[in-house]
């Protein structure tokens, strides 16, 4: 709908033409990674974030439109749809406002107000609201009949009807919402007898502050403690202020592991020699520092770098159906070890097998809307996988599932075809995979790489639909495609404007040249060897002023948590990340970044460590 395009353009500040083209591509079944990479001319160069925002806004508007149809149908059936009411419903695109309009007409369960209506007390409620009756007792007495016992019963029923009407009144609901936004206070109290169990929430045992000043991390911590039954929490506005506003409207006149190394060192050396081990990966869990020291104390025939990697989610993977299908003859400990090794070899291919929530990066992620969280995480994983691309001849079916245009069935069909026919020799061969149609091929081909393919372009992000452009460039320069990729000087001779056509613009051509410059490039940086301070093993070894190496493990709105090689992570508060003012920690740090930090304060009892990066030289 053109109206939707205009509205989305207004929301996002993106021209309507780009909105329309993007929605058209999405409607044809194109995926976000495909559109952002290979349809830049059509979208005006929108990135995946902008495209996702367009899709999200369009989906919201479509949902609202469907809701309007339901609401209009329900009110019409009641015989209460007036021209003015229909116009108000059609004109609003705010879901809260829409539900407020609908509330008085929404089919209800048997409420006290409904019971009162059935007793015939609605006229009395109307009389009370009008506030013009001078002899109320006499008027109420006229309603004492049937199930209405006496005057007080009649007035009570009328008040129930009025309470429901006030609750459903738009102006009243907005007035109270505004009061919550401006003056509501959040209060938390310790549940009696839960002192020890709730020790980590000590800051909130007797807590109260204006809701608008309560930071997201505090709010989520309080909510988690509440869900665990440790705190009683309430959010209330200023009751008197709310009542005053409503009165103005309605009244006229709120564990270390043992070292069992024995025959182990010898076995380790034999394995390194037999399998030509190039590096060793150690999970960063219990006894990781001791294991690293043991390996570094051994003598091998060559230098073997040791890397400590995050093992978050490894236990989840080792017990999963994916792990059982991959290693049906091994137990969970072996599967977990394999996962730790793979995380060093190809972290992205391994981590996609785990629910993103189990990786543990996120601010109180288990306390927010899980449906929205899953949608956001899945889209982020999809964007990451497609940005990097995957090796068509080694990728697991689970990894392939995240590729643009492929679902679980097509991904499994690719793996089955590979098992039966051997490695793919070209992207074209994908068309032999059962159920691989032209549309699915269009969406996925550019993200699938084939190292050593006969056509070198099959190991690049150049889409097959653009191969003819590169072939023409090579022909014009009187060279082969291999020579064109290998010779930077040849590529410098290309006049990019010579290849612009009505369907191929500058963005696509620039992407092609960039890919030819580094075919099959991996956007991730080379891994660095990292060592924690050997003198720090437990929190008891920490002293104020120490300068230590660490790895950023988690980032929140209020700062970054840094692994300094002990069980407890330290916090670098937002104010201690840099000498300059910053509003977002990601301006300074990123996940898994190696940093140097200074110990500011250590609370040994509560096991809390305050760190700083201010004035500490970074590599």
Coordinates of C-alpha atoms in Angstrom, one line a residue:
X1 CA 0.0 0.0 0.0
X2 CA 1.3 3.4 -1.0
X3 CA 0.0 4.8 2.4
X4 CA 2.3 2.3 4.2
X5 CA 5.3 3.4 2.0
X6 CA 4.6 7.1 2.9
X7 CA 4.3 6.3 6.6
X8 CA 7.4 4.2 6.8
X9 CA 9.3 6.9 4.9
X10 CA 8.2 9.4 7.6
X11 CA 9.2 7.0 10.4
X12 CA 12.7 6.2 9.1
X13 CA 13.6 9.2 7.0
X14 CA 14.1 7.1 3.9
X15 CA 12.7 8.2 0.5
X16 CA 9.5 6.5 -0.5
X17 CA 11.1 5.1 -3.8
X18 CA 13.6 3.2 -1.7
X19 CA 10.9 1.9 0.6
X20 CA 8.7 0.8 -2.3
X21 CA 11.6 -1.0 -4.1
X22 CA 12.7 -2.7 -0.9
X23 CA 9.2 -4.0 0.0
X24 CA 8.8 -5.2 -3.6
X25 CA 12.0 -7.3 -3.3
X26 CA 10.9 -8.6 0.1
X27 CA 7.5 -9.4 -1.3
X28 CA 9.1 -11.5 -4.1
X29 CA 10.8 -13.6 -1.4
X30 CA 14.3 -11.9 -1.5
X31 CA 16.1 -12.1 1.9
X32 CA 17.6 -9.1 3.7
X33 CA 21.3 -10.2 3.2
X34 CA 20.6 -10.8 -0.5
X35 CA 18.9 -7.4 -1.0
X36 CA 21.6 -5.4 1.0
X37 CA 24.4 -7.1 -0.9
X38 CA 23.1 -7.6 -4.5
X39 CA 20.3 -5.1 -5.0
X40 CA 21.9 -1.8 -4.0
X41 CA 20.7 -0.1 -7.2
X42 CA 17.1 -0.9 -6.4
X43 CA 17.3 0.1 -2.7
X44 CA 19.6 3.1 -3.1
X45 CA 22.4 1.3 -1.1
X46 CA 20.3 0.6 2.0
X47 CA 22.2 -1.7 4.5
X48 CA 20.7 -4.7 6.3
X49 CA 19.8 -2.7 9.4
X50 CA 17.7 -0.2 7.4
X51 CA 16.1 -3.0 5.4
X52 CA 15.2 -4.9 8.6
X53 CA 13.7 -1.6 9.9
X54 CA 11.6 -1.2 6.8
X55 CA 10.4 -4.8 7.1
X56 CA 9.6 -4.4 10.7
X57 CA 7.6 -1.2 10.2
X58 CA 5.7 -2.7 7.3
X59 CA 4.9 -5.9 9.4
X60 CA 3.7 -3.7 12.2
X61 CA 1.4 -1.7 9.9
X62 CA 0.1 -4.8 8.4
X63 CA -0.7 -6.2 11.8
X64 CA -2.5 -3.0 12.8
X65 CA -4.5 -3.1 9.5
X66 CA -5.6 -6.6 10.3
X67 CA -6.5 -5.6 13.8
X68 CA -8.6 -2.8 12.5
X69 CA -10.6 -5.2 10.3
X70 CA -11.3 -7.3 13.3
X71 CA -12.3 -4.3 15.5
X72 CA -14.5 -2.8 12.8
X73 CA -16.2 -6.2 12.2
X74 CA -16.9 -6.6 15.9
X75 CA -18.3 -3.2 16.5
X76 CA -20.4 -3.5 13.3
X77 CA -21.9 -6.8 14.6
X78 CA -22.9 -4.9 17.8
X79 CA -24.7 -2.3 15.7
X80 CA -22.6 0.5 17.3
X81 CA -20.4 1.6 14.4
X82 CA -20.9 5.3 13.7
X83 CA -19.3 7.2 10.9
X84 CA -17.3 9.2 13.4
X85 CA -16.1 6.1 15.2
X86 CA -15.2 4.4 11.9
X87 CA -13.1 7.5 10.9
X88 CA -11.3 7.5 14.2
X89 CA -10.4 3.8 13.8
X90 CA -9.3 4.2 10.2
X91 CA -7.2 7.3 10.9
X92 CA -5.1 5.9 13.8
X93 CA -2.0 3.8 13.3
X94 CA -1.0 3.8 17.0
X95 CA -1.7 0.3 18.4
X96 CA -2.3 1.7 22.0
X97 CA -4.7 4.4 20.8
X98 CA -6.5 1.8 18.6
X99 CA -7.0 -0.5 21.6
X100 CA -8.2 2.3 23.7
X101 CA -10.8 3.2 21.2
X102 CA -11.9 -0.4 21.0
X103 CA -11.9 -1.1 24.7
X104 CA -15.5 0.0 25.4
X105 CA -16.8 -2.3 22.6
X106 CA -14.5 -5.2 23.3
X107 CA -16.4 -8.4 24.3
X108 CA -15.9 -8.9 28.0
X109 CA -16.0 -11.7 30.5
X110 CA -18.6 -11.5 33.3
X111 CA -17.3 -8.5 35.2
X112 CA -18.9 -6.9 38.2
X113 CA -20.0 -4.1 35.9
X114 CA -21.6 -6.5 33.5
X115 CA -23.4 -8.2 36.4
X116 CA -24.7 -4.7 37.4
X117 CA -25.8 -4.0 33.8
X118 CA -27.8 -7.3 33.8
X119 CA -29.5 -6.0 36.9
X120 CA -30.7 -3.0 35.0
X121 CA -28.4 -0.5 36.8
X122 CA -26.8 1.3 33.8
X123 CA -29.3 4.1 33.8
X124 CA -28.5 4.7 37.5
X125 CA -24.8 4.9 36.6
X126 CA -25.6 7.4 33.9
X127 CA -27.5 9.5 36.4
X128 CA -24.5 9.4 38.8
X129 CA -22.1 10.5 36.0
X130 CA -24.3 13.4 34.9
X131 CA -24.3 14.6 38.5
X132 CA -27.5 16.5 38.3
X133 CA -29.8 14.5 40.5
X134 CA -30.7 16.2 43.8
X135 CA -32.6 13.4 45.5
X136 CA -30.3 10.4 44.8
X137 CA -31.7 8.1 47.5
X138 CA -35.2 8.3 46.1
X139 CA -33.9 7.8 42.5
X140 CA -31.8 4.8 43.6
X141 CA -34.7 3.4 45.5
X142 CA -36.6 3.1 42.2
X143 CA -34.0 0.5 41.0
X144 CA -34.5 -1.8 44.1
X145 CA -36.2 -4.7 42.4
X146 CA -35.4 -8.2 41.2
X147 CA -31.8 -9.0 42.2
X148 CA -31.1 -5.6 43.6
X149 CA -31.6 -5.9 47.3
X150 CA -31.5 -2.3 48.6
X151 CA -30.4 1.2 47.8
X152 CA -26.8 0.5 48.8
X153 CA -26.7 -2.6 46.5
X154 CA -28.1 -0.4 43.6
X155 CA -25.5 2.3 44.2
X156 CA -22.6 -0.3 44.5
X157 CA -23.6 -1.7 41.1
X158 CA -23.8 1.7 39.5
X159 CA -20.3 2.5 40.9
X160 CA -19.0 -0.8 39.3
X161 CA -20.3 0.4 35.9
X162 CA -18.8 3.8 36.4
X163 CA -15.4 2.3 37.4
X164 CA -15.3 0.3 34.2
X165 CA -16.3 3.3 32.1
X166 CA -13.5 5.4 33.7
X167 CA -11.0 2.5 33.0
X168 CA -12.1 2.4 29.4
X169 CA -12.1 6.1 28.8
X170 CA -9.2 7.2 26.5
X171 CA -8.6 10.6 28.1
X172 CA -8.5 8.9 31.5
X173 CA -6.0 6.2 30.4
X174 CA -3.7 8.7 28.8
X175 CA -3.9 10.9 31.8
X176 CA -2.7 8.1 34.1
X177 CA -0.1 6.9 31.5
X178 CA 1.4 10.4 31.5
X179 CA 1.4 10.4 35.3
X180 CA 3.3 7.1 35.3
X181 CA 5.8 8.5 32.9
X182 CA 6.4 11.7 34.8
X183 CA 6.1 10.7 38.5
X184 CA 5.8 6.9 39.0
X185 CA 8.2 5.4 41.6
X186 CA 9.6 1.9 41.5
X187 CA 9.9 0.3 45.0
X188 CA 11.5 -3.0 45.9
X189 CA 11.5 -4.7 49.3
X190 CA 13.2 -7.9 50.5
X191 CA 10.9 -10.9 51.0
X192 CA 11.2 -11.8 54.7
X193 CA 13.5 -14.8 55.3
X194 CA 15.3 -14.6 51.9
X195 CA 18.3 -12.5 53.1
X196 CA 21.0 -15.2 52.3
X197 CA 19.4 -16.4 49.1
X198 CA 19.1 -12.8 47.8
X199 CA 22.6 -11.6 48.8
X200 CA 23.5 -10.6 45.3
X201 CA 20.5 -8.3 45.2
X202 CA 21.5 -6.5 48.4
X203 CA 21.3 -3.1 46.7
X204 CA 17.6 -3.6 46.3
X205 CA 16.5 -4.8 49.7
X206 CA 14.9 -1.5 50.5
X207 CA 15.0 0.4 47.2
X208 CA 12.9 3.2 45.8
X209 CA 13.5 5.8 43.0
X210 CA 11.6 7.6 40.3
X211 CA 10.9 5.1 37.5
X212 CA 12.1 7.5 34.8
X213 CA 15.6 7.6 36.5
X214 CA 15.8 3.8 37.0
X215 CA 18.4 2.5 34.5
X216 CA 17.7 -0.5 32.4
X217 CA 20.2 -2.7 34.2
X218 CA 18.7 -1.9 37.6
X219 CA 15.2 -2.4 36.4
X220 CA 16.0 -5.8 34.9
X221 CA 17.9 -6.9 38.0
X222 CA 14.9 -6.0 40.1
X223 CA 12.5 -7.8 37.8
X224 CA 14.7 -10.9 37.9
X225 CA 14.9 -10.9 41.7
X226 CA 11.1 -10.5 41.7
X227 CA 10.6 -13.5 39.4
X228 CA 12.9 -15.5 41.7
X229 CA 10.6 -14.7 44.6
X230 CA 13.3 -12.7 46.4
X231 CA 11.9 -9.1 46.2
X232 CA 8.4 -7.6 46.3
X233 CA 8.2 -4.9 43.6
X234 CA 5.7 -2.3 42.9
X235 CA 5.5 0.6 40.4
X236 CA 3.1 3.3 41.5
X237 CA 2.4 6.9 40.4
X238 CA 1.4 9.7 42.8
X239 CA -2.1 8.4 43.6
X240 CA -3.3 11.8 44.8
X241 CA -2.1 13.4 41.5
X242 CA -3.8 10.7 39.5
X243 CA -7.0 11.0 41.4
X244 CA -6.9 14.8 41.1
X245 CA -6.5 14.5 37.3
X246 CA -9.4 12.0 37.1
X247 CA -11.6 14.1 39.3
X248 CA -11.0 17.1 37.1
X249 CA -12.3 15.0 34.2
X250 CA -15.1 13.1 35.8
X251 CA -16.1 15.0 38.9
X252 CA -17.7 18.3 38.0
X253 CA -18.1 20.9 40.9
X254 CA 0.3 4.0 40.8
X255 CA 35.5 -25.8 42.1
X256 CA 39.1 -26.1 41.3
X257 CA 40.0 -29.5 39.4
X258 CA 42.7 -31.8 40.6
X259 CA 45.6 -32.2 38.3
X260 CA 45.6 -35.9 37.2
X261 CA 48.4 -35.5 34.5
X262 CA 50.5 -38.8 35.3
X263 CA 50.8 -40.6 31.6
X264 CA 49.0 -37.4 30.2
X265 CA 52.1 -35.2 29.0
X266 CA 53.5 -38.1 27.0
X267 CA 50.1 -38.8 25.4
X268 CA 49.7 -35.1 24.5
X269 CA 53.1 -35.0 22.8
X270 CA 52.2 -38.1 20.7
X271 CA 48.9 -36.6 19.6
X272 CA 50.6 -33.3 18.6
X273 CA 53.2 -35.3 16.5
X274 CA 50.7 -37.7 15.0
X275 CA 48.1 -35.2 14.0
X276 CA 50.4 -32.3 13.1
X277 CA 48.6 -30.0 15.6
X278 CA 49.0 -26.3 14.8
X279 CA 47.3 -24.8 17.8
X280 CA 45.6 -25.8 21.1
X281 CA 42.3 -24.5 22.2
X282 CA 41.3 -24.5 25.9
X283 CA 37.9 -23.6 27.3
X284 CA 37.9 -20.7 29.8
X285 CA 36.0 -22.6 32.5
X286 CA 37.1 -24.4 35.6
X287 CA 40.9 -25.0 35.8
X288 CA 41.6 -23.4 32.4
X289 CA 44.6 -21.5 33.9
X290 CA 46.1 -24.7 35.3
X291 CA 45.5 -26.5 32.0
X292 CA 47.2 -23.7 30.1
X293 CA 50.2 -23.7 32.5
X294 CA 50.5 -27.5 32.1
X295 CA 50.6 -27.3 28.3
X296 CA 53.0 -24.4 28.3
X297 CA 55.4 -26.3 30.6
X298 CA 55.8 -29.1 28.0
X299 CA 58.4 -29.3 25.3
X300 CA 57.3 -30.0 21.8
X301 CA 59.2 -30.3 18.5
X302 CA 57.8 -26.9 17.5
X303 CA 56.1 -23.8 18.8
X304 CA 52.4 -24.6 19.5
X305 CA 50.3 -21.5 20.3
X306 CA 47.7 -21.9 23.0
X307 CA 44.4 -20.1 22.9
X308 CA 41.8 -19.8 25.6
X309 CA 38.3 -19.5 24.1
X310 CA 34.9 -18.9 25.6
X311 CA 33.1 -22.1 26.4
X312 CA 29.8 -20.5 27.1
X313 CA 27.1 -22.7 25.6
X314 CA 29.4 -25.7 25.0
X315 CA 27.6 -27.8 27.5
X316 CA 24.3 -26.9 25.8
X317 CA 25.7 -28.0 22.4
X318 CA 27.2 -31.2 23.7
X319 CA 23.8 -32.4 24.9
X320 CA 21.8 -31.2 21.9
X321 CA 20.3 -33.2 19.1
X322 CA 22.7 -31.4 16.6
X323 CA 25.7 -32.8 18.6
X324 CA 24.2 -36.3 18.9
X325 CA 23.6 -36.3 15.1
X326 CA 27.2 -35.2 14.5
X327 CA 28.8 -37.6 17.0
X328 CA 26.4 -40.4 17.8
X329 CA 29.2 -42.7 19.2
X330 CA 30.7 -40.2 21.7
X331 CA 29.6 -38.9 25.0
X332 CA 28.9 -35.3 26.0
X333 CA 32.5 -34.7 27.3
X334 CA 34.0 -35.5 23.9
X335 CA 31.4 -33.5 22.0
X336 CA 32.1 -30.5 24.2
X337 CA 35.9 -30.8 23.6
X338 CA 35.3 -30.9 19.9
X339 CA 33.2 -27.8 20.1
X340 CA 36.0 -26.0 22.0
X341 CA 38.4 -26.9 19.3
X342 CA 36.1 -25.9 16.5
X343 CA 35.5 -22.5 18.2
X344 CA 39.2 -21.7 17.5
X345 CA 39.1 -23.2 13.9
X346 CA 35.9 -21.6 12.7
X347 CA 34.0 -19.9 15.5
X348 CA 31.0 -18.7 13.4
X349 CA 30.3 -22.2 12.0
X350 CA 30.4 -23.6 15.5
X351 CA 28.5 -21.0 17.4
X352 CA 25.5 -21.0 15.0
X353 CA 24.6 -24.4 16.4
X354 CA 23.9 -22.9 19.8
X355 CA 20.9 -20.8 20.8
X356 CA 22.3 -17.2 20.9
X357 CA 20.9 -16.7 24.4
X358 CA 23.1 -19.6 25.7
X359 CA 26.3 -17.8 24.6
X360 CA 25.6 -15.5 27.4
X361 CA 26.2 -12.1 25.9
X362 CA 23.4 -9.7 26.8
X363 CA 22.0 -7.5 29.5
X364 CA 19.6 -9.6 31.5
X365 CA 18.5 -11.2 28.2
X366 CA 16.3 -13.8 29.9
X367 CA 14.1 -11.0 31.4
X368 CA 12.9 -9.4 28.2
X369 CA 10.3 -10.4 25.6
X370 CA 11.7 -13.7 24.4
X371 CA 9.9 -13.7 21.1
X372 CA 11.3 -10.3 20.1
X373 CA 14.8 -11.3 21.5
X374 CA 14.8 -14.5 19.4
X375 CA 13.8 -12.6 16.3
X376 CA 16.5 -10.0 16.8
X377 CA 19.2 -12.6 17.6
X378 CA 18.2 -14.8 14.7
X379 CA 18.4 -11.9 12.3
X380 CA 21.8 -10.9 13.6
X381 CA 23.2 -14.4 13.2
X382 CA 21.8 -14.6 9.7
X383 CA 23.4 -11.2 8.8
X384 CA 26.8 -12.4 10.3
X385 CA 26.8 -15.7 8.4
X386 CA 25.9 -14.1 5.1
X387 CA 28.5 -11.3 5.6
X388 CA 31.2 -13.9 6.1
X389 CA 29.9 -16.5 3.6
X390 CA 30.3 -20.3 4.0
X391 CA 32.4 -23.0 2.4
X392 CA 29.8 -25.0 0.4
X393 CA 31.9 -28.2 0.7
X394 CA 32.4 -28.2 4.4
X395 CA 29.4 -26.3 5.9
X396 CA 27.1 -28.3 8.2
X397 CA 23.4 -28.4 7.4
X398 CA 22.8 -26.2 10.5
X399 CA 25.2 -23.5 9.2
X400 CA 23.6 -23.7 5.7
X401 CA 20.2 -23.1 7.2
X402 CA 21.2 -19.5 8.0
X403 CA 22.2 -18.8 4.3
X404 CA 19.9 -16.5 2.4
X405 CA 17.2 -18.5 0.6
X406 CA 17.9 -21.8 2.3
X407 CA 15.8 -23.4 4.9
X408 CA 16.3 -26.6 6.9
X409 CA 15.1 -28.9 4.1
X410 CA 17.3 -27.3 1.3
X411 CA 20.3 -27.2 3.6
X412 CA 19.9 -30.9 4.4
X413 CA 19.5 -31.7 0.7
X414 CA 22.8 -29.9 -0.1
X415 CA 24.6 -32.0 2.6
X416 CA 22.9 -35.2 1.3
X417 CA 23.9 -34.4 -2.3
X418 CA 27.5 -33.7 -1.2
X419 CA 27.6 -37.0 0.6
X420 CA 26.4 -38.9 -2.4
X421 CA 28.2 -37.1 -5.2
X422 CA 31.3 -35.6 -3.6
X423 CA 32.4 -32.0 -3.3
X424 CA 30.7 -29.4 -5.4
X425 CA 32.9 -28.3 -8.3
X426 CA 30.9 -25.1 -9.2
X427 CA 28.0 -23.0 -8.0
X428 CA 26.0 -24.1 -11.1
X429 CA 26.0 -27.7 -9.7
X430 CA 23.7 -26.4 -6.9
X431 CA 20.9 -26.6 -9.4
X432 CA 21.2 -30.4 -9.3
X433 CA 20.2 -30.4 -5.6
X434 CA 16.6 -31.6 -5.1
X435 CA 14.2 -28.7 -4.6
X436 CA 16.7 -26.1 -5.6
X437 CA 14.8 -23.7 -7.8
X438 CA 15.9 -20.6 -9.6
X439 CA 14.7 -18.3 -6.9
X440 CA 16.5 -20.1 -4.1
X441 CA 19.6 -20.3 -6.2
X442 CA 19.4 -16.5 -6.8
X443 CA 19.1 -15.8 -3.1
X444 CA 21.9 -18.2 -1.8
X445 CA 24.6 -18.5 -4.5
X446 CA 26.5 -15.4 -3.7
X447 CA 27.0 -16.4 -0.1
X448 CA 28.3 -19.9 -0.8
X449 CA 32.1 -20.3 -1.5
X450 CA 33.9 -23.1 -3.4
X451 CA 37.7 -22.9 -2.7
X452 CA 39.6 -24.4 -5.7
X453 CA 36.7 -24.2 -8.1
X454 CA 37.4 -24.2 -11.8
X455 CA 35.8 -20.8 -12.0
X456 CA 37.7 -18.6 -9.5
X457 CA 34.6 -16.4 -9.1
X458 CA 32.9 -19.3 -7.3
X459 CA 35.1 -18.6 -4.3
X460 CA 34.1 -14.9 -4.2
X461 CA 31.1 -12.9 -3.1
X462 CA 30.6 -11.9 -6.7
X463 CA 27.1 -13.2 -7.6
X464 CA 26.7 -15.5 -10.6
X465 CA 24.4 -13.0 -12.2
X466 CA 27.4 -10.6 -12.4
X467 CA 30.0 -13.1 -13.7
X468 CA 29.5 -11.7 -17.2
X469 CA 30.7 -8.3 -16.0
X470 CA 34.0 -9.7 -14.7
X471 CA 34.3 -11.8 -17.9
X472 CA 33.9 -8.7 -20.0
X473 CA 36.5 -6.8 -17.9
X474 CA 39.0 -9.6 -18.4
X475 CA 38.2 -9.7 -22.1
X476 CA 38.6 -6.0 -22.5
X477 CA 42.0 -6.2 -20.7
X478 CA 43.0 -9.3 -22.9
X479 CA 43.6 -11.5 -19.8
X480 CA 42.0 -14.4 -17.9
X481 CA 39.9 -14.0 -14.8
X482 CA 42.7 -15.7 -12.8
X483 CA 45.1 -13.1 -14.1
X484 CA 42.7 -10.3 -13.3
X485 CA 42.3 -11.4 -9.7
X486 CA 46.1 -12.0 -9.2
X487 CA 47.3 -8.7 -10.8
X488 CA 46.4 -5.5 -9.0
X489 CA 47.9 -3.4 -11.8
X490 CA 45.5 -4.9 -14.3
X491 CA 42.6 -4.0 -12.1
X492 CA 43.7 -0.4 -11.9
X493 CA 43.2 -0.1 -15.6
X494 CA 39.5 -0.8 -15.3
X495 CA 37.3 2.2 -16.0
X496 CA 34.4 1.3 -13.8
X497 CA 32.0 3.6 -15.6
X498 CA 32.3 1.6 -18.8
X499 CA 30.3 -1.2 -17.2
X500 CA 27.3 0.8 -15.9
X501 CA 24.0 -0.4 -17.4
X502 CA 20.4 0.3 -16.6
X503 CA 20.4 -2.7 -14.2
X504 CA 24.0 -2.6 -12.9
X505 CA 25.1 0.6 -11.1
X506 CA 28.2 1.9 -9.4
X507 CA 27.5 0.2 -6.0
X508 CA 27.5 -3.3 -7.5
X509 CA 30.5 -2.5 -9.6
X510 CA 32.4 -1.2 -6.6
X511 CA 31.5 -4.3 -4.6
X512 CA 32.8 -6.5 -7.5
X513 CA 36.2 -4.7 -7.7
X514 CA 36.5 -4.9 -3.9
X515 CA 35.9 -8.6 -4.0
X516 CA 38.4 -9.2 -6.8
X517 CA 41.0 -7.4 -4.7
X518 CA 40.5 -9.9 -1.9
X519 CA 38.6 -12.8 -3.2
X520 CA 36.8 -14.9 -0.6
X521 CA 37.9 -12.5 2.1
X522 CA 37.0 -13.0 5.7
X523 CA 36.1 -9.8 7.4
X524 CA 37.3 -11.0 10.8
X525 CA 40.7 -10.0 12.0
X526 CA 43.6 -12.5 12.6
X527 CA 43.4 -14.1 16.1
X528 CA 46.0 -12.9 18.7
X529 CA 47.7 -14.9 21.4
X530 CA 46.6 -13.7 24.8
X531 CA 47.9 -14.3 28.3
X532 CA 46.4 -13.4 31.6
X533 CA 48.6 -12.1 34.5
X534 CA 50.3 -15.2 35.9
X535 CA 50.2 -13.8 39.5
X536 CA 46.5 -13.4 39.6
X537 CA 44.5 -16.7 40.1
X538 CA 41.7 -15.8 42.5
X539 CA 40.0 -12.6 43.7
X540 CA 42.2 -12.8 46.8
X541 CA 45.2 -12.0 44.6
X542 CA 43.8 -8.6 43.5
X543 CA 45.1 -5.4 44.9
X544 CA 44.0 -1.8 44.1
X545 CA 46.2 -0.2 41.5
X546 CA 47.1 -3.4 39.7
X547 CA 47.3 -3.1 35.8
X548 CA 46.1 -6.3 34.3
X549 CA 45.3 -7.7 30.8
X550 CA 41.7 -8.8 30.2
X551 CA 39.1 -9.7 27.6
X552 CA 35.8 -7.9 27.2
X553 CA 33.2 -10.6 27.8
X554 CA 30.0 -8.6 28.0
X555 CA 28.8 -5.1 27.2
X556 CA 25.8 -3.4 28.8
X557 CA 24.3 0.1 28.8
X558 CA 26.2 0.9 32.0
X559 CA 29.7 -0.5 31.1
X560 CA 31.7 -3.6 30.1
X561 CA 32.5 -6.8 32.0
X562 CA 36.1 -7.9 31.6
X563 CA 37.5 -11.4 32.2
X564 CA 40.9 -11.0 34.0
X565 CA 41.6 -14.7 34.4
X566 CA 39.7 -15.5 37.6
X567 CA 36.2 -16.7 38.3
X568 CA 34.7 -13.3 38.8
X569 CA 34.6 -10.7 36.0
X570 CA 35.3 -7.1 36.7
X571 CA 33.2 -4.2 35.7
X572 CA 34.5 -1.1 33.8
X573 CA 31.8 1.4 34.4
X574 CA 30.7 3.6 31.6
X575 CA 32.4 6.6 33.3
X576 CA 35.7 4.6 33.5
X577 CA 36.0 3.5 29.9
X578 CA 37.5 6.7 28.6
X579 CA 38.6 10.2 29.7
X580 CA 36.1 11.7 27.3
X581 CA 32.3 11.6 27.8
X582 CA 30.7 8.6 26.1
X583 CA 27.0 7.6 26.1
X584 CA 27.5 4.1 24.7
X585 CA 30.3 1.6 25.7
X586 CA 30.5 0.3 22.1
X587 CA 32.1 3.6 21.2
X588 CA 35.2 2.3 23.1
X589 CA 35.1 -1.5 23.4
X590 CA 33.8 -4.5 21.6
X591 CA 33.1 -8.1 22.5
X592 CA 36.3 -10.2 22.9
X593 CA 38.5 -7.1 22.6
X594 CA 41.8 -7.4 24.5
X595 CA 42.2 -4.5 26.9
X596 CA 44.4 -3.4 29.8
X597 CA 42.6 -2.4 33.0
X598 CA 43.4 -1.0 36.4
X599 CA 41.9 -2.4 39.6
X600 CA 40.1 0.4 41.3
X601 CA 38.2 -1.4 44.1
X602 CA 37.6 -5.0 45.3
X603 CA 34.7 -6.1 47.4
X604 CA 35.9 -9.5 48.6
X605 CA 32.7 -10.3 50.5
X606 CA 30.4 -9.6 47.7
X607 CA 33.0 -10.7 45.0
X608 CA 32.7 -7.5 43.1
X609 CA 35.6 -5.9 41.1
X610 CA 35.6 -2.4 39.9
X611 CA 38.0 -1.7 37.0
X612 CA 39.1 1.3 35.0
X613 CA 40.7 1.9 31.5
X614 CA 41.3 5.6 32.1
X615 CA 45.0 6.4 31.9
X616 CA 45.9 2.8 31.1
X617 CA 47.9 2.4 27.8
X618 CA 46.1 0.1 25.4
X619 CA 48.0 -2.0 22.8

